[in-house]
Structure formats: structure tokens, C-alpha cells
PDB file of C-alpha atoms and ligand atoms in Angstrom:
ATOM      1  CA  MET A  17      25.596 -13.407 -10.393  1.00  0.00           C
ATOM      2  CA  THR A  18      26.098  -9.839 -10.338  1.00  0.00           C
ATOM      3  CA  GLU A  19      27.686  -9.201  -6.779  1.00  0.00           C
ATOM      4  CA  ASN A  20      25.558  -6.427  -4.989  1.00  0.00           C
ATOM      5  CA  THR A  21      28.644  -3.888  -3.908  1.00  0.00           C
ATOM      6  CA  GLY A  22      27.205  -0.581  -5.078  1.00  0.00           C
ATOM      7  CA  PRO A  23      26.108   1.743  -2.682  1.00  0.00           C
ATOM      8  CA  ILE A  24      22.797   2.306  -4.628  1.00  0.00           C
ATOM      9  CA  HIS A  25      21.903  -1.040  -4.862  1.00  0.00           C
ATOM     10  CA  ARG A  26      22.140  -0.988  -0.925  1.00  0.00           C
ATOM     11  CA  ARG A  27      20.369   2.139  -0.268  1.00  0.00           C
ATOM     12  CA  ILE A  28      17.199   0.742  -2.835  1.00  0.00           C
ATOM     13  CA  LYS A  29      17.090  -2.655  -0.920  1.00  0.00           C
ATOM     14  CA  SER A  30      14.289  -4.052  -1.063  1.00  0.00           C
ATOM     15  CA  PHE A  31      12.225  -6.797  -0.255  1.00  0.00           C
ATOM     16  CA  VAL A  32      10.503  -8.386  -3.206  1.00  0.00           C
ATOM     17  CA  LEU A  33       8.118 -11.444  -2.515  1.00  0.00           C
ATOM     18  CA  ARG A  34       6.335 -13.194  -5.112  1.00  0.00           C
ATOM     19  CA  THR A  35       4.512 -16.241  -3.194  1.00  0.00           C
ATOM     20  CA  GLY A  36       2.073 -19.373  -4.557  1.00  0.00           C
ATOM     21  CA  ARG A  37       2.216 -18.445  -8.081  1.00  0.00           C
ATOM     22  CA  MET A  38       5.941 -19.518  -9.426  1.00  0.00           C
ATOM     23  CA  THR A  39       7.011 -22.765 -10.040  1.00  0.00           C
ATOM     24  CA  ASP A  40      10.597 -24.172  -8.538  1.00  0.00           C
ATOM     25  CA  GLY A  41      12.477 -22.987 -11.623  1.00  0.00           C
ATOM     26  CA  GLN A  42      10.718 -19.506 -11.958  1.00  0.00           C
ATOM     27  CA  ARG A  43      11.328 -18.729  -8.420  1.00  0.00           C
ATOM     28  CA  ARG A  44      15.286 -19.755  -8.901  1.00  0.00           C
ATOM     29  CA  ALA A  45      15.373 -17.580 -12.339  1.00  0.00           C
ATOM     30  CA  TYR A  46      13.230 -14.979 -10.217  1.00  0.00           C
ATOM     31  CA  ASP A  47      15.600 -14.675  -7.473  1.00  0.00           C
ATOM     32  CA  ILE A  48      18.965 -14.596 -10.183  1.00  0.00           C
ATOM     33  CA  ASN A  49      17.313 -11.542 -11.505  1.00  0.00           C
ATOM     34  CA  LEU A  50      16.639  -9.854  -8.146  1.00  0.00           C
ATOM     35  CA  ALA A  51      20.129 -10.503  -7.321  1.00  0.00           C
ATOM     36  CA  LYS A  52      21.168  -9.045  -9.954  1.00  0.00           C
ATOM     37  CA  LEU A  53      19.398  -5.947  -9.178  1.00  0.00           C
ATOM     38  CA  GLY A  54      20.679  -5.755  -5.848  1.00  0.00           C
ATOM     39  CA  LEU A  55      17.429  -7.010  -4.279  1.00  0.00           C
ATOM     40  CA  GLU A  56      16.543  -9.459  -1.746  1.00  0.00           C
ATOM     41  CA  ARG A  57      13.502 -11.449  -1.431  1.00  0.00           C
ATOM     42  CA  GLU A  58      11.903 -12.029   1.531  1.00  0.00           C
ATOM     43  CA  ASN A  59       9.491 -14.111   3.172  1.00  0.00           C
ATOM     44  CA  GLY A  60       8.002 -14.743   6.441  1.00  0.00           C
ATOM     45  CA  MET A  61       7.312 -12.103   9.184  1.00  0.00           C
ATOM     46  CA  GLN A  62       9.249  -8.801   9.103  1.00  0.00           C
ATOM     47  CA  ASP A  63      10.694  -7.199  12.159  1.00  0.00           C
ATOM     48  CA  PHE A  64      10.494  -3.405  10.935  1.00  0.00           C
ATOM     49  CA  ALA A  65      12.879  -2.479  13.858  1.00  0.00           C
ATOM     50  CA  THR A  66      15.381  -4.363  12.029  1.00  0.00           C
ATOM     51  CA  VAL A  67      14.527  -3.941   8.572  1.00  0.00           C
ATOM     52  CA  PHE A  68      14.752  -0.309   8.929  1.00  0.00           C
ATOM     53  CA  GLY A  69      17.564   0.433  11.417  1.00  0.00           C
ATOM     54  CA  ARG A  70      15.282   2.382  13.987  1.00  0.00           C
ATOM     55  CA  GLU A  71      11.913   2.447  16.175  1.00  0.00           C
ATOM     56  CA  ALA A  72       9.812   4.557  13.952  1.00  0.00           C
ATOM     57  CA  PRO A  73       6.193   4.802  12.837  1.00  0.00           C
ATOM     58  CA  VAL A  74       5.125   2.433   9.866  1.00  0.00           C
ATOM     59  CA  VAL A  75       2.726   3.207   7.067  1.00  0.00           C
ATOM     60  CA  LEU A  76       1.603   0.706   4.481  1.00  0.00           C
ATOM     61  CA  GLU A  77       0.509   1.537   1.335  1.00  0.00           C
ATOM     62  CA  ILE A  78      -1.590  -0.957  -0.934  1.00  0.00           C
ATOM     63  CA  GLY A  79      -1.795  -0.297  -4.411  1.00  0.00           C
ATOM     64  CA  PHE A  80       0.835   2.556  -4.478  1.00  0.00           C
ATOM     65  CA  GLY A  81       0.370   2.134  -8.677  1.00  0.00           C
ATOM     66  CA  MET A  82       3.484   4.199  -9.825  1.00  0.00           C
ATOM     67  CA  GLY A  83       4.790   5.058  -6.969  1.00  0.00           C
ATOM     68  CA  ASP A  84       4.987   9.010  -7.457  1.00  0.00           C
ATOM     69  CA  SER A  85       2.933  10.095  -4.203  1.00  0.00           C
ATOM     70  CA  LEU A  86       4.414   7.304  -1.974  1.00  0.00           C
ATOM     71  CA  ALA A  87       8.073   8.634  -2.818  1.00  0.00           C
ATOM     72  CA  GLU A  88       6.915  12.058  -2.206  1.00  0.00           C
ATOM     73  CA  MET A  89       5.235  11.166   1.389  1.00  0.00           C
ATOM     74  CA  ALA A  90       8.758   9.652   2.197  1.00  0.00           C
ATOM     75  CA  MET A  91      11.035  12.274   1.387  1.00  0.00           C
ATOM     76  CA  LYS A  92       8.307  14.935   2.888  1.00  0.00           C
ATOM     77  CA  ASN A  93       8.267  12.395   6.327  1.00  0.00           C
ATOM     78  CA  PRO A  94      11.335  11.307   6.964  1.00  0.00           C
ATOM     79  CA  GLU A  95      10.631  10.626  10.151  1.00  0.00           C
ATOM     80  CA  HIS A  96       7.715   7.469   9.071  1.00  0.00           C
ATOM     81  CA  ASP A  97       9.184   4.363   7.160  1.00  0.00           C
ATOM     82  CA  TYR A  98       6.935   3.240   4.419  1.00  0.00           C
ATOM     83  CA  ILE A  99       6.333  -0.041   2.967  1.00  0.00           C
ATOM     84  CA  GLY A 100       4.487  -0.305  -0.247  1.00  0.00           C
ATOM     85  CA  VAL A 101       2.595  -2.950  -1.607  1.00  0.00           C
ATOM     86  CA  GLU A 102       1.589  -3.354  -5.588  1.00  0.00           C
ATOM     87  CA  VAL A 103       0.628  -6.345  -7.974  1.00  0.00           C
ATOM     88  CA  HIS A 104       1.408  -4.009 -10.803  1.00  0.00           C
ATOM     89  CA  THR A 105       5.620  -4.992 -11.465  1.00  0.00           C
ATOM     90  CA  PRO A 106       6.365  -1.817 -13.628  1.00  0.00           C
ATOM     91  CA  GLY A 107       5.054   0.321 -10.668  1.00  0.00           C
ATOM     92  CA  VAL A 108       7.100  -1.234  -8.076  1.00  0.00           C
ATOM     93  CA  GLY A 109      10.242  -0.603 -10.508  1.00  0.00           C
ATOM     94  CA  ARG A 110       9.487   2.529 -10.575  1.00  0.00           C
ATOM     95  CA  LEU A 111       8.985   3.744  -7.067  1.00  0.00           C
ATOM     96  CA  MET A 112      12.272   1.895  -6.562  1.00  0.00           C
ATOM     97  CA  TYR A 113      13.413   4.085  -9.256  1.00  0.00           C
ATOM     98  CA  LEU A 114      12.404   7.182  -7.611  1.00  0.00           C
ATOM     99  CA  VAL A 115      13.338   5.940  -3.895  1.00  0.00           C
ATOM    100  CA  GLN A 116      16.787   5.448  -5.381  1.00  0.00           C
ATOM    101  CA  GLU A 117      16.636   9.057  -7.091  1.00  0.00           C
ATOM    102  CA  ALA A 118      15.950  10.733  -3.863  1.00  0.00           C
ATOM    103  CA  GLY A 119      18.386   8.986  -1.854  1.00  0.00           C
ATOM    104  CA  LEU A 120      15.630   7.291   0.586  1.00  0.00           C
ATOM    105  CA  ASN A 121      16.054   5.253   3.443  1.00  0.00           C
ATOM    106  CA  ASN A 122      12.488   4.870   4.794  1.00  0.00           C
ATOM    107  CA  VAL A 123      10.511   3.001   1.861  1.00  0.00           C
ATOM    108  CA  ARG A 124      10.428  -0.569   1.301  1.00  0.00           C
ATOM    109  CA  THR A 125       8.146  -3.050  -0.993  1.00  0.00           C
ATOM    110  CA  TYR A 126       6.708  -5.481  -2.079  1.00  0.00           C
ATOM    111  CA  CYS A 127       5.614  -6.980  -5.468  1.00  0.00           C
ATOM    112  CA  ASP A 128       2.603  -8.931  -4.813  1.00  0.00           C
ATOM    113  CA  ASP A 129      -1.059  -9.421  -3.626  1.00  0.00           C
ATOM    114  CA  ALA A 130      -1.744  -7.390  -0.562  1.00  0.00           C
ATOM    115  CA  VAL A 131      -3.661 -10.205   1.198  1.00  0.00           C
ATOM    116  CA  GLU A 132      -1.287 -12.250   0.878  1.00  0.00           C
ATOM    117  CA  VAL A 133       1.195  -9.769   2.487  1.00  0.00           C
ATOM    118  CA  LEU A 134      -0.811  -9.016   5.392  1.00  0.00           C
ATOM    119  CA  ALA A 135      -1.184 -12.984   6.120  1.00  0.00           C
ATOM    120  CA  GLN A 136       2.357 -13.803   5.585  1.00  0.00           C
ATOM    121  CA  CYS A 137       4.613 -10.779   6.498  1.00  0.00           C
ATOM    122  CA  ILE A 138       3.230  -7.959   8.784  1.00  0.00           C
ATOM    123  CA  PRO A 139       3.097  -8.592  11.976  1.00  0.00           C
ATOM    124  CA  ASP A 140       0.476  -8.000  14.094  1.00  0.00           C
ATOM    125  CA  ASN A 141      -0.738  -4.441  16.045  1.00  0.00           C
ATOM    126  CA  SER A 142       2.849  -3.131  14.102  1.00  0.00           C
ATOM    127  CA  LEU A 143       1.441  -0.511  11.845  1.00  0.00           C
ATOM    128  CA  SER A 144       1.018   3.007  12.490  1.00  0.00           C
ATOM    129  CA  ARG A 145      -1.544   3.418   9.125  1.00  0.00           C
ATOM    130  CA  VAL A 146      -2.615   1.577   6.255  1.00  0.00           C
ATOM    131  CA  GLN A 147      -3.316   4.088   3.216  1.00  0.00           C
ATOM    132  CA  ILE A 148      -5.363   2.648   0.315  1.00  0.00           C
ATOM    133  CA  TYR A 149      -5.810   5.329  -2.631  1.00  0.00           C
ATOM    134  CA  PHE A 150      -8.127   4.934  -5.318  1.00  0.00           C
ATOM    135  CA  PRO A 151      -8.487   1.077  -5.214  1.00  0.00           C
ATOM    136  CA  ASP A 152      -9.839  -0.291  -8.496  1.00  0.00           C
ATOM    137  CA  PRO A 153     -13.775   0.617  -8.084  1.00  0.00           C
ATOM    138  CA  TRP A 154     -14.675  -2.138  -9.930  1.00  0.00           C
ATOM    139  CA  HIS A 155     -18.386  -0.342 -11.377  1.00  0.00           C
ATOM    140  CA  LYS A 156     -20.314  -3.122 -12.493  1.00  0.00           C
ATOM    141  CA  THR A 157     -22.552  -4.259  -9.766  1.00  0.00           C
ATOM    142  CA  LYS A 158     -21.725  -7.633 -10.783  1.00  0.00           C
ATOM    143  CA  HIS A 159     -18.418  -6.743 -10.081  1.00  0.00           C
ATOM    144  CA  HIS A 160     -18.232  -5.292  -6.905  1.00  0.00           C
ATOM    145  CA  LYS A 161     -17.433  -8.456  -5.091  1.00  0.00           C
ATOM    146  CA  ARG A 162     -14.066  -8.013  -6.217  1.00  0.00           C
ATOM    147  CA  ARG A 163     -13.635  -4.409  -4.364  1.00  0.00           C
ATOM    148  CA  LEU A 164     -10.478  -5.022  -2.709  1.00  0.00           C
ATOM    149  CA  ILE A 165     -12.585  -3.503   0.318  1.00  0.00           C
ATOM    150  CA  GLN A 166     -14.456  -5.916   2.158  1.00  0.00           C
ATOM    151  CA  LEU A 167     -15.075  -6.638   6.042  1.00  0.00           C
ATOM    152  CA  PRO A 168     -12.985  -9.793   6.330  1.00  0.00           C
ATOM    153  CA  PHE A 169      -9.769  -7.824   4.553  1.00  0.00           C
ATOM    154  CA  VAL A 170     -10.657  -4.574   7.001  1.00  0.00           C
ATOM    155  CA  GLU A 171     -10.590  -6.802   9.566  1.00  0.00           C
ATOM    156  CA  ALA A 172      -7.441  -8.682   8.693  1.00  0.00           C
ATOM    157  CA  LEU A 173      -6.052  -4.878   8.637  1.00  0.00           C
ATOM    158  CA  ARG A 174      -7.565  -3.821  11.989  1.00  0.00           C
ATOM    159  CA  SER A 175      -5.289  -7.205  13.593  1.00  0.00           C
ATOM    160  CA  LYS A 176      -2.058  -5.257  12.078  1.00  0.00           C
ATOM    161  CA  LEU A 177      -2.402  -1.850  13.286  1.00  0.00           C
ATOM    162  CA  LYS A 178      -1.178  -0.759  16.504  1.00  0.00           C
ATOM    163  CA  LEU A 179      -3.991   0.733  18.937  1.00  0.00           C
ATOM    164  CA  GLY A 180      -4.790   4.017  17.460  1.00  0.00           C
ATOM    165  CA  GLY A 181      -3.548   3.382  14.363  1.00  0.00           C
ATOM    166  CA  VAL A 182      -5.219   4.628  10.868  1.00  0.00           C
ATOM    167  CA  VAL A 183      -6.882   3.206   8.328  1.00  0.00           C
ATOM    168  CA  HIS A 184      -6.928   5.948   5.473  1.00  0.00           C
ATOM    169  CA  LEU A 185      -9.025   5.194   2.225  1.00  0.00           C
ATOM    170  CA  ALA A 186     -10.058   7.640  -0.510  1.00  0.00           C
ATOM    171  CA  THR A 187     -12.136   7.137  -3.941  1.00  0.00           C
ATOM    172  CA  ASP A 188     -12.869   9.163  -6.569  1.00  0.00           C
ATOM    173  CA  TRP A 189     -16.090   6.871  -7.188  1.00  0.00           C
ATOM    174  CA  GLU A 190     -19.225   7.784  -5.036  1.00  0.00           C
ATOM    175  CA  ASN A 191     -20.200   4.684  -5.169  1.00  0.00           C
ATOM    176  CA  TYR A 192     -17.313   2.756  -3.471  1.00  0.00           C
ATOM    177  CA  ALA A 193     -17.031   5.515  -1.164  1.00  0.00           C
ATOM    178  CA  GLU A 194     -21.056   4.722   0.196  1.00  0.00           C
ATOM    179  CA  HIS A 195     -19.525   0.766  -0.049  1.00  0.00           C
ATOM    180  CA  MET A 196     -16.138   2.038   2.191  1.00  0.00           C
ATOM    181  CA  MET A 197     -18.103   3.912   4.604  1.00  0.00           C
ATOM    182  CA  ALA A 198     -20.830   0.856   5.154  1.00  0.00           C
ATOM    183  CA  VAL A 199     -18.044  -1.690   5.082  1.00  0.00           C
ATOM    184  CA  MET A 200     -15.760   0.632   7.682  1.00  0.00           C
ATOM    185  CA  SER A 201     -18.594   1.451  10.050  1.00  0.00           C
ATOM    186  CA  ASP A 202     -19.787  -2.477  10.330  1.00  0.00           C
ATOM    187  CA  ALA A 203     -16.369  -3.192  11.050  1.00  0.00           C
ATOM    188  CA  GLU A 204     -15.752  -3.357  14.819  1.00  0.00           C
ATOM    189  CA  GLY A 205     -12.872  -1.823  16.516  1.00  0.00           C
ATOM    190  CA  TYR A 206     -12.910   1.327  14.549  1.00  0.00           C
ATOM    191  CA  SER A 207     -13.873   4.695  15.179  1.00  0.00           C
ATOM    192  CA  ASN A 208     -14.575   7.432  12.273  1.00  0.00           C
ATOM    193  CA  MET A 209     -12.598  10.285  13.253  1.00  0.00           C
ATOM    194  CA  ALA A 210     -14.712  12.487  11.081  1.00  0.00           C
ATOM    195  CA  GLY A 211     -17.815  11.524  13.309  1.00  0.00           C
ATOM    196  CA  GLU A 212     -20.452   9.144  12.402  1.00  0.00           C
ATOM    197  CA  GLN A 213     -21.217   8.478   8.529  1.00  0.00           C
ATOM    198  CA  ASN A 214     -18.672  11.541   7.701  1.00  0.00           C
ATOM    199  CA  TYR A 215     -15.906  11.701   5.090  1.00  0.00           C
ATOM    200  CA  SER A 216     -12.408  13.483   6.247  1.00  0.00           C
ATOM    201  CA  PRO A 217     -11.100  16.371   4.490  1.00  0.00           C
ATOM    202  CA  ARG A 218      -8.044  15.518   2.677  1.00  0.00           C
ATOM    203  CA  PRO A 219      -4.633  15.368   5.298  1.00  0.00           C
ATOM    204  CA  ASP A 220      -1.974  17.423   4.066  1.00  0.00           C
ATOM    205  CA  TYR A 221       0.258  14.603   4.241  1.00  0.00           C
ATOM    206  CA  ARG A 222      -1.752  12.955   1.167  1.00  0.00           C
ATOM    207  CA  PRO A 223      -0.582  13.668  -2.187  1.00  0.00           C
ATOM    208  CA  ILE A 224      -2.701  14.107  -4.995  1.00  0.00           C
ATOM    209  CA  THR A 225      -2.554  10.808  -6.578  1.00  0.00           C
ATOM    210  CA  LYS A 226      -1.777  10.161 -10.446  1.00  0.00           C
ATOM    211  CA  PHE A 227      -5.080   8.077 -10.545  1.00  0.00           C
ATOM    212  CA  GLU A 228      -6.945  11.024  -8.588  1.00  0.00           C
ATOM    213  CA  LYS A 229      -5.537  13.901 -10.888  1.00  0.00           C
ATOM    214  CA  ARG A 230      -7.172  11.848 -13.764  1.00  0.00           C
ATOM    215  CA  GLY A 231     -10.393  12.020 -12.464  1.00  0.00           C
ATOM    216  CA  GLU A 232      -9.668  15.653 -11.713  1.00  0.00           C
ATOM    217  CA  ARG A 233      -9.960  16.110 -15.336  1.00  0.00           C
ATOM    218  CA  LEU A 234     -13.072  14.379 -15.900  1.00  0.00           C
ATOM    219  CA  GLY A 235     -14.638  16.247 -13.260  1.00  0.00           C
ATOM    220  CA  HIS A 236     -15.133  13.472 -10.675  1.00  0.00           C
ATOM    221  CA  GLY A 237     -15.392  14.412  -6.693  1.00  0.00           C
ATOM    222  CA  VAL A 238     -12.829  12.722  -3.977  1.00  0.00           C
ATOM    223  CA  TRP A 239     -13.993  11.011  -0.877  1.00  0.00           C
ATOM    224  CA  ASP A 240     -11.659  10.428   2.006  1.00  0.00           C
ATOM    225  CA  LEU A 241     -12.554   7.883   4.949  1.00  0.00           C
ATOM    226  CA  LEU A 242     -10.127   7.792   8.406  1.00  0.00           C
ATOM    227  CA  PHE A 243     -11.076   5.606  10.620  1.00  0.00           C
ATOM    228  CA  SER A 244      -9.132   4.776  13.638  1.00  0.00           C
ATOM    229  CA  LYS A 245      -8.078   1.422  15.705  1.00  0.00           C
ATOM    230  CA  THR A 246     -10.190   1.633  18.916  1.00  0.00           C
ATOM    231  CA  ALA A 247      -9.699  -1.796  20.252  1.00  0.00           C
TER     232      ALA A 247
HETATM  233  C1  LIG B   7      -6.836   2.321  -9.739  1.00  0.00           C
HETATM  234  S1  LIG B   7      -5.158   2.117  -9.457  1.00  0.00           S
HETATM  235  C2  LIG B   7      -5.076   3.475  -7.675  1.00  0.00           C
HETATM  236  C3  LIG B   7      -3.052   3.619  -8.291  1.00  0.00           C
HETATM  237  C4  LIG B   7      -2.666   4.472  -6.911  1.00  0.00           C
HETATM  238  N1  LIG B   7      -3.103   4.388  -5.803  1.00  0.00           N
HETATM  239  C5  LIG B   7      -3.325   6.083  -7.515  1.00  0.00           C
HETATM  240  O1  LIG B   7      -3.858   6.554  -6.891  1.00  0.00           O
HETATM  241  O2  LIG B   7      -3.115   6.732  -8.795  1.00  0.00           O
HETATM  242  C6  LIG B   7      -5.265   0.848  -8.128  1.00  0.00           C
HETATM  243  C7  LIG B   7      -3.711   0.567  -7.874  1.00  0.00           C
HETATM  244  O3  LIG B   7      -4.046  -1.066  -6.694  1.00  0.00           O
HETATM  245  C8  LIG B   7      -3.394  -2.346  -7.440  1.00  0.00           C
HETATM  246  N2  LIG B   7      -3.937  -3.362  -6.875  1.00  0.00           N
HETATM  247  C9  LIG B   7      -5.154  -3.743  -7.064  1.00  0.00           C
HETATM  248  N3  LIG B   7      -5.074  -5.026  -6.270  1.00  0.00           N
HETATM  249  C10 LIG B   7      -4.260  -5.277  -5.224  1.00  0.00           C
HETATM  250  C11 LIG B   7      -3.834  -6.091  -4.471  1.00  0.00           C
HETATM  251  N4  LIG B   7      -4.745  -6.744  -3.931  1.00  0.00           N
HETATM  252  N5  LIG B   7      -3.026  -5.751  -3.966  1.00  0.00           N
HETATM  253  C12 LIG B   7      -2.064  -4.801  -4.061  1.00  0.00           C
HETATM  254  N6  LIG B   7      -2.102  -3.991  -4.926  1.00  0.00           N
HETATM  255  C13 LIG B   7      -3.533  -4.199  -5.665  1.00  0.00           C
HETATM  256  C14 LIG B   7      -3.219  -1.950  -8.687  1.00  0.00           C
HETATM  257  O4  LIG B   7      -2.508  -3.065  -9.510  1.00  0.00           O
HETATM  258  C15 LIG B   7      -3.417  -0.600  -8.995  1.00  0.00           C
HETATM  259  O5  LIG B   7      -1.796  -0.415  -9.638  1.00  0.00           O
END
């Protein structure tokens, strides 16, 4: 096993969690490969002050894709700490590469399903913001049940947010925007920061994402939703 001694490895130290889908043998092989890369697998609830070595607002991004916009945000907002969750392994690899290239200390990533990560690793009342940009829209009506934004999911998000913390959603699919608006408006303990049933302008902190650029080329509109936790 390669020793994890290099400063770059230490700088990009990331936690990578896989649950439920591996045999013991696969898990052992996975851990050996992670160690070769100088990475660690973390399970269980995190204490973010310990993970990042400071008390700072923690932002969770779910489904960051290839990670460019998350890395850009982390670079431009060094006073925030960022946790990225993505199931697509090449995207996680690219985010770690970008973080390493930029020498960032304020990003960690999970390669797993956000539902599992939320339940197993994120303490209640710990997040300042959850951002989910351009989640898979599942265009066909019969597939709408696969959409990430559903009532039980946004209820789980609320339990992880601090009071006053924000859920920030964006989509380029109008039907999904309407679905998001209905789900968020029905959920208890949230307030629409733009006023009831209103979409928000894109805040300056959100870069144009890779997926969004593709939508722009196709002439798609974009809808941002910002809801704060009130209870
Ligand atoms: C349409 S892409 C958008 C990527 C990026 N946010 C962007 O705007 O360029 C949706 C992403 O969500 C990820 N994803 C879907 N379901 C997920 C889940 N349950 N947990 C974590 N990531 C998920 C997919 O792998 C994909 O990369």
C-alpha cells in the first residue's frame, strides 16, 4: 500500500463513502485503492468543525456533476466550507482534481447517494445551505416519482439545516420547476424567500453550471428557488 505522505494528498484529503452496495471483499479493495490515492473513507456522522478544523458555514451540494461550479464557488468563498455529494464517480474524481489544482482546503466530497449520506453522515441542524442545481428532470410523467425533489426528501433536508438555513434549487425544466415549487410550498417549516409562489433571481454566488450552459445553448429558461428554514 502506498504511504500517504505527500502534502498534495493531505491537502485533497477527502471522505468518500460507499454504503450497502459492496461485498466485504469489494470494500477492502476499495479502501486499498483509496489509500493509494491518499484518500480516506469516512462513515458515520461528521463533526464539521473537526473535519475542516474551524467553525464556518457549511454548504452541502447534491449532484455537483463534474464539479466545476462547486470548485469555483469554493475558490470564491473561502469563508465557507463545502461538502459535495455525487453518485457519478468521474465527477467526484474531477472535483478532487480541481480542488487539488486550486489548493483548496474547504471542500470534501462523498461518492454516494445523497439520501444515504444525509441519513448517515450529516448531523441535524448543521448546514447553512443545501444546493441542488439541475437535478435530473425525469421528463416523462411515469418517471416523475424518480425525481429527487419529493416531500420526504425536502423534510430530511430541513432537519439537517440550521434555523435560517437555505435550500437553493435550480432547474431548466419548467415542469420540474413547478413541481419543486409545489413540493417546497407544501413542506412545513420553510418560507419562500422571494414571496409565495415566486422564483428568485440567480444569486451572485451561483456560477452558471455545466448542465445549465448546455440548456442555454438549447434555448432553455432557468428557474431558481430559494427557501429558508423557519422552524
Ligand atoms: C443533470 S446533472 C447536473 C449536474 C450539475 N449540478 C450541473 O448543473 O452541471 C444531475 C447530477 O445529479 C447526480 N445525482 C442524481 N441523483 C443523485 C443522488 N441521489 N445523489 C447524488 N447525486 C445524484 C447525477 O449523477 C448528475 O451528475
